Tab-separated table of C-alpha atoms in Angstrom:
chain	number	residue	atom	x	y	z
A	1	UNK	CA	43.373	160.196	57.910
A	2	UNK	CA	44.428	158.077	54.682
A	3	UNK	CA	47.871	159.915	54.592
A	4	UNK	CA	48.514	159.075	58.735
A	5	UNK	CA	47.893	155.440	57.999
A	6	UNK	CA	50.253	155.550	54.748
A	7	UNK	CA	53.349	156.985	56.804
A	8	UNK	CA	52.608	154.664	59.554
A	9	UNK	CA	52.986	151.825	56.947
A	10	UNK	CA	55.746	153.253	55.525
A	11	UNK	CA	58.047	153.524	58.577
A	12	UNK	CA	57.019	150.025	59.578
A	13	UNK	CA	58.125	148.724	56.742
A	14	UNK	CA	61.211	150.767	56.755
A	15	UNK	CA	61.874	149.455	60.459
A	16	UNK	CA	60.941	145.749	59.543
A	17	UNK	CA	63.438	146.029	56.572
A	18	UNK	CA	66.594	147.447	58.856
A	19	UNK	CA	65.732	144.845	61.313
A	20	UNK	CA	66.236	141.867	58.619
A	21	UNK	CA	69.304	144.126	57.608
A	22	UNK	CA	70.903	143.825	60.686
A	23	UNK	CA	70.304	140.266	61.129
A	24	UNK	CA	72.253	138.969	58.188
A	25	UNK	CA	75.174	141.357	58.911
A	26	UNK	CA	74.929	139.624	62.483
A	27	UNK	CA	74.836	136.173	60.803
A	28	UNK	CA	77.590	136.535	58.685
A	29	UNK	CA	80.185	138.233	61.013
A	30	UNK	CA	79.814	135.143	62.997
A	31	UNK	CA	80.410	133.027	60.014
A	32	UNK	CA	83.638	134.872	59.225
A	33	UNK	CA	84.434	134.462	63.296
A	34	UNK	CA	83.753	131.344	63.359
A	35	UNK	CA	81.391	131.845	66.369
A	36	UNK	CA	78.552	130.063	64.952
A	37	UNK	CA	80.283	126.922	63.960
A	38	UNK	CA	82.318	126.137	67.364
A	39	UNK	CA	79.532	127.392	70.066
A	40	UNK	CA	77.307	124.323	69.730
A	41	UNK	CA	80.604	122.276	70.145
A	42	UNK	CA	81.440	123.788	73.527
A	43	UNK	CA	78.028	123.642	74.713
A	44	UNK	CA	78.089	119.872	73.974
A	45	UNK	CA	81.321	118.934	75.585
A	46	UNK	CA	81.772	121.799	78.211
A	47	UNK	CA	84.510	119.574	80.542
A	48	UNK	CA	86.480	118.320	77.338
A	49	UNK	CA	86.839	121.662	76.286
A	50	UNK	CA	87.890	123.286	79.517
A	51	UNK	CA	90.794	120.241	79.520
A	52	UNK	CA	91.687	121.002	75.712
A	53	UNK	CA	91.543	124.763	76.104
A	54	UNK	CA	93.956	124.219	79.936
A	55	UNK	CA	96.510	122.078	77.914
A	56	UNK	CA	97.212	123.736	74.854
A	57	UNK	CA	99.901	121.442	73.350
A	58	UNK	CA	97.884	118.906	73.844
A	59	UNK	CA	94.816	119.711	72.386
A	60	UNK	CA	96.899	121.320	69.359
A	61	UNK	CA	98.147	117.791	68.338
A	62	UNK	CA	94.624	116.453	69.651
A	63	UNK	CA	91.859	115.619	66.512
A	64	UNK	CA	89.646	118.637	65.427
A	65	UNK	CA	86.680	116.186	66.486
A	66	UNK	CA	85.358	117.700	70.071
A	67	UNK	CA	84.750	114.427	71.514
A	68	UNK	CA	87.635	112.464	70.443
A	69	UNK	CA	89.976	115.055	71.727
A	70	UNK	CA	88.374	114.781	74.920
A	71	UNK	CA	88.915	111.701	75.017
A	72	UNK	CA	92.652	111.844	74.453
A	73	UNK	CA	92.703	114.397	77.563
A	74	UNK	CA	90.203	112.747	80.220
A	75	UNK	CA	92.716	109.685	79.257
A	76	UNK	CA	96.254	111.065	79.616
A	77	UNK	CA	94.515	112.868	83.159
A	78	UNK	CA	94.923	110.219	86.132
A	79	UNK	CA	92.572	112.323	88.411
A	80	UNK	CA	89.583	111.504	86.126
A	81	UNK	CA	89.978	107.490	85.194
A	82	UNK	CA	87.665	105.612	87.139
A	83	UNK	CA	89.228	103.136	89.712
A	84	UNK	CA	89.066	98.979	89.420
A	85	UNK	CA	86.720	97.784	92.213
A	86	UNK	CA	88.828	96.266	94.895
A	87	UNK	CA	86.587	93.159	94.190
A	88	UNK	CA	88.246	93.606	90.645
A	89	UNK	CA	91.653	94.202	91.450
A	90	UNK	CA	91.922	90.842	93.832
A	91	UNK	CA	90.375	88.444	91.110
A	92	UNK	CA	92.871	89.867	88.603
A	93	UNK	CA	95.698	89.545	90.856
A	94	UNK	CA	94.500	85.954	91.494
A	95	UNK	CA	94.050	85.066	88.054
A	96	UNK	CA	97.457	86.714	86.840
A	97	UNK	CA	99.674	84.837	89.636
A	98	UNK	CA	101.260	81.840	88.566
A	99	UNK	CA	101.636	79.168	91.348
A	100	UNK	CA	105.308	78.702	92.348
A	101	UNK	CA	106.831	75.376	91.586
A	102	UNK	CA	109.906	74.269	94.183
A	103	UNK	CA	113.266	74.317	92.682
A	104	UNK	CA	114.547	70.469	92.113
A	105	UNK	CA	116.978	69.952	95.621
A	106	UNK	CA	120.214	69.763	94.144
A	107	UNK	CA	121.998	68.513	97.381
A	108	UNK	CA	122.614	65.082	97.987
A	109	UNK	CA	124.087	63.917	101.499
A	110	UNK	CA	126.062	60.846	101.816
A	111	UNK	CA	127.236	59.457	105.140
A	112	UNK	CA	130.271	57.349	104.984
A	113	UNK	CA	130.420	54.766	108.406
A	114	UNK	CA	133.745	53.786	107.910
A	115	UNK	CA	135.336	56.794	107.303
A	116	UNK	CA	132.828	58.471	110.242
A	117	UNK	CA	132.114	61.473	108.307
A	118	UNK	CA	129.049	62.992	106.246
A	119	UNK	CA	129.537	64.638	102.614
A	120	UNK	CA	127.331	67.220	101.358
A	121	UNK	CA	127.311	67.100	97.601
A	122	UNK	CA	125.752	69.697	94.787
A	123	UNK	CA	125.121	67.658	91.896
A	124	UNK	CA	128.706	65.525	91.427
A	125	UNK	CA	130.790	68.150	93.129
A	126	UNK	CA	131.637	67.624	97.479
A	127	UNK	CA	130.831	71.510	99.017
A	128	UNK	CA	131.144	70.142	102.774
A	129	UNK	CA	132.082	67.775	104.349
A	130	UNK	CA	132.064	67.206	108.639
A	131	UNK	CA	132.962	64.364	111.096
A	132	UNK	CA	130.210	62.675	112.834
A	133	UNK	CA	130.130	59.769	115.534
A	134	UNK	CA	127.907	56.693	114.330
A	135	UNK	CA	126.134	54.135	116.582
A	136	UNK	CA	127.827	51.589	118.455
A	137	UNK	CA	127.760	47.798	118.700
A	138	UNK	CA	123.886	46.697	118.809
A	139	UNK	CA	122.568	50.032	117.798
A	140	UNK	CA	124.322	50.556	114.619
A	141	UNK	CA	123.309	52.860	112.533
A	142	UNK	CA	120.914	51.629	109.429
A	143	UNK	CA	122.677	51.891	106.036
A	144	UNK	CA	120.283	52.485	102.952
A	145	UNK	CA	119.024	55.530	101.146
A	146	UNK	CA	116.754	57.922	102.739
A	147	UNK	CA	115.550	61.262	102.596
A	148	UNK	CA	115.282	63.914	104.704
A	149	UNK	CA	111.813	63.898	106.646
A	150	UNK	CA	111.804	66.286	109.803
A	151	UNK	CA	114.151	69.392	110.754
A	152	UNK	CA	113.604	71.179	113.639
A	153	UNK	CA	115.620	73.867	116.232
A	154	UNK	CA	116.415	72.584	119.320
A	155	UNK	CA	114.618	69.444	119.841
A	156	UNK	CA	113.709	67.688	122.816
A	157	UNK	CA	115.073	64.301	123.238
A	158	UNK	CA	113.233	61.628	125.022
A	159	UNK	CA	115.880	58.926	126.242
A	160	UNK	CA	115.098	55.214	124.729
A	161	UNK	CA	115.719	53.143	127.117
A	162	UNK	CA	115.099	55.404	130.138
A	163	UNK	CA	112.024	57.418	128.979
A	164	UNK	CA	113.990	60.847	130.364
A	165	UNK	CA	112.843	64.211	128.247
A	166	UNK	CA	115.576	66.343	128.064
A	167	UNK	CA	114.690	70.367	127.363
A	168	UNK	CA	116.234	71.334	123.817
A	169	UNK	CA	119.608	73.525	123.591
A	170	UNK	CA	122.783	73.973	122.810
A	171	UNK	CA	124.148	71.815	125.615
A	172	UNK	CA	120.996	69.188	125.559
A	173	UNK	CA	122.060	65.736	123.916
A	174	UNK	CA	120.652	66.432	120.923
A	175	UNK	CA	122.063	69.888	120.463
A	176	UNK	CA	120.989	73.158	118.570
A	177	UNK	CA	119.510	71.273	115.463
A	178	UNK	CA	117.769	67.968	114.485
A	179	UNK	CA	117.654	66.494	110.735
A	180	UNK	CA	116.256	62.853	111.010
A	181	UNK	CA	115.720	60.748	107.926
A	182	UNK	CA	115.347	57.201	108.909
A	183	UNK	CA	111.796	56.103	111.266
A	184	UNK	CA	109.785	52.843	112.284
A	185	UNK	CA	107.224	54.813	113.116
A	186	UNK	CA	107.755	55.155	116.281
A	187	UNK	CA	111.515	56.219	116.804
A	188	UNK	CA	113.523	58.333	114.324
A	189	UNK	CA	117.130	58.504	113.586
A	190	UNK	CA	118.746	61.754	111.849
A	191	UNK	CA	121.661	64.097	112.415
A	192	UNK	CA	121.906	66.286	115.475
A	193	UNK	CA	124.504	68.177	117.799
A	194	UNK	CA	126.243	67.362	121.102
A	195	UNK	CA	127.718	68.891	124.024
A	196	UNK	CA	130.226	66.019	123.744
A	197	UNK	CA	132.765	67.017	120.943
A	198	UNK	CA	135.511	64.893	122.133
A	199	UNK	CA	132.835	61.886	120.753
A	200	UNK	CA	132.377	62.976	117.756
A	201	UNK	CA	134.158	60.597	115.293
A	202	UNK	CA	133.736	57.167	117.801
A	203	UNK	CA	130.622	54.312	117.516
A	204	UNK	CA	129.008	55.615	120.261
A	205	UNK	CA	125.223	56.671	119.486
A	206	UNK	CA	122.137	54.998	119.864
A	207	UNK	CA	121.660	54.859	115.928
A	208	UNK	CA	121.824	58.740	115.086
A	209	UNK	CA	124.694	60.793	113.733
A	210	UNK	CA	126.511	62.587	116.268
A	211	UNK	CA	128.062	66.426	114.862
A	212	UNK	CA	129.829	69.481	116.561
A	213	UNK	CA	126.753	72.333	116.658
A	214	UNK	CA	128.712	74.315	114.298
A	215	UNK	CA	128.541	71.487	111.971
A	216	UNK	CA	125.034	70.845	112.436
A	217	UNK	CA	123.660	74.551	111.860
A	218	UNK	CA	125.946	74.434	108.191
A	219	UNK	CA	124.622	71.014	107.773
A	220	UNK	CA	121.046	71.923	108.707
A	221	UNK	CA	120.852	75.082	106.471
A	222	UNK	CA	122.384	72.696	103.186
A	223	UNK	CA	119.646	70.354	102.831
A	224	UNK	CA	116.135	70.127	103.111
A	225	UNK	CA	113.035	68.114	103.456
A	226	UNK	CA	113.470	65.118	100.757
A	227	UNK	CA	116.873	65.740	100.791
A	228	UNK	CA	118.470	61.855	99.575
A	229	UNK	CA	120.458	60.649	102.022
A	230	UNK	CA	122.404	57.697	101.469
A	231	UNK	CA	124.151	55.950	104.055
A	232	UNK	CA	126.935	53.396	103.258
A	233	UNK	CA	129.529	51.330	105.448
């Protein structure tokens, strides 16, 4: 009985023995590996590591660090950024547009009486230049400087004497465009186009600047509102 229980210790201890045997042969083929250094690494950053390990040139220039490289890859890949809040995107918009200042006029128009004509100039220099018909004897045409204070596409004319609306167009008295400058409050006075081109260059208006429509459209698209406009004699 006391020899059973002395073999039965022995092999025990002879099993318990191979079993710590085998453990540190385990442990140390995964140091040599390198198993047991990089698998609590992956098990921290599993997504990082799947990018790093799918791009290889990347994550061989990447950091040794698992989470900075991670970082380098979850930047350079679009797909994963997180998107600005449209709520976001309009107040940087708003804050990062500058409000847009109107460019000085550089045009200057000057109307001539005597010579019946109207001169465009840009800065000191005359870029157009186009006959007009002034008004006659009692309804001349004020002299002075002015700017330019309503443009508009073929205006409707009420008559001044008569009260008679006539429909805007090409062949209404006041032709295809209207510039006035010049107003009592009431009544305004400005550039515009005519049917009547054999008129154009005679004292024959009610105040306003007669032109050809041709002339009126070039004139119309030079200038703008607070264009000066000087008128002389």
């Amino acid at each position: 009985m006391v020899r059973n229980k002395s073999v039965a210790s022995m092999v025990m201890f002879l099993c318990f023995g191979t079993a710590i045997l085998s453990l540190a042969v385990h442990l140390q083929t995964m140091r040599k590996t390198g198993q047991l250094n990089h698998s609590r690494s992956i098990n921290l950053y599993p997504q990082e590591s799947q990018v790093a390990i799918g791009e290889s040139a990347i994550a061989a220039s990447a950091p040794t660090s698992p989470r900075k490289a991670g970082t380098i890859n979850l930047d350079l890949d679009s797909s994963r950024k997180k998107p600005k809040s449209s709520l976001a995107s309009i107040t940087d918009t708003i804050n990062n547009t500058k409000p847009e200042v109107p460019a000085p006029d550089t045009n200057q128009v000057v109307v001539d009486l005597s010579d019946r004509r109207v001169y465009v100039f840009q800065y000191d220099e005359v870029i157009a230049s186009y006959p007009i018909a002034i008004g006659k004897k009692g309804w001349e045409t004020p002299t002075g400087n002015f700017k330019v204070i309503h443009k508009e596409h073929h205006p409707i004319w009420r008559h001044p004497i008569t009260g008679a609306i006539f429909d805007g167009g090409t062949n209404s008295p006041l032709g295809d465009r209207w510039i006035g400058f010049w107003s009592d409050g009431r009544n305004e006075i400005g550039f515009h186009g005519t049917p009547d081109v054999d008129l154009v260059g005679a004292a024959v208006s009610h105040g306003c600047l007669r032109m050809r429509n041709p002339d009126v459209r070039m004139l119309y698209s030079q200038v703008s509102l607070n264009t000066p406009v000087l008128v002389r004699d």
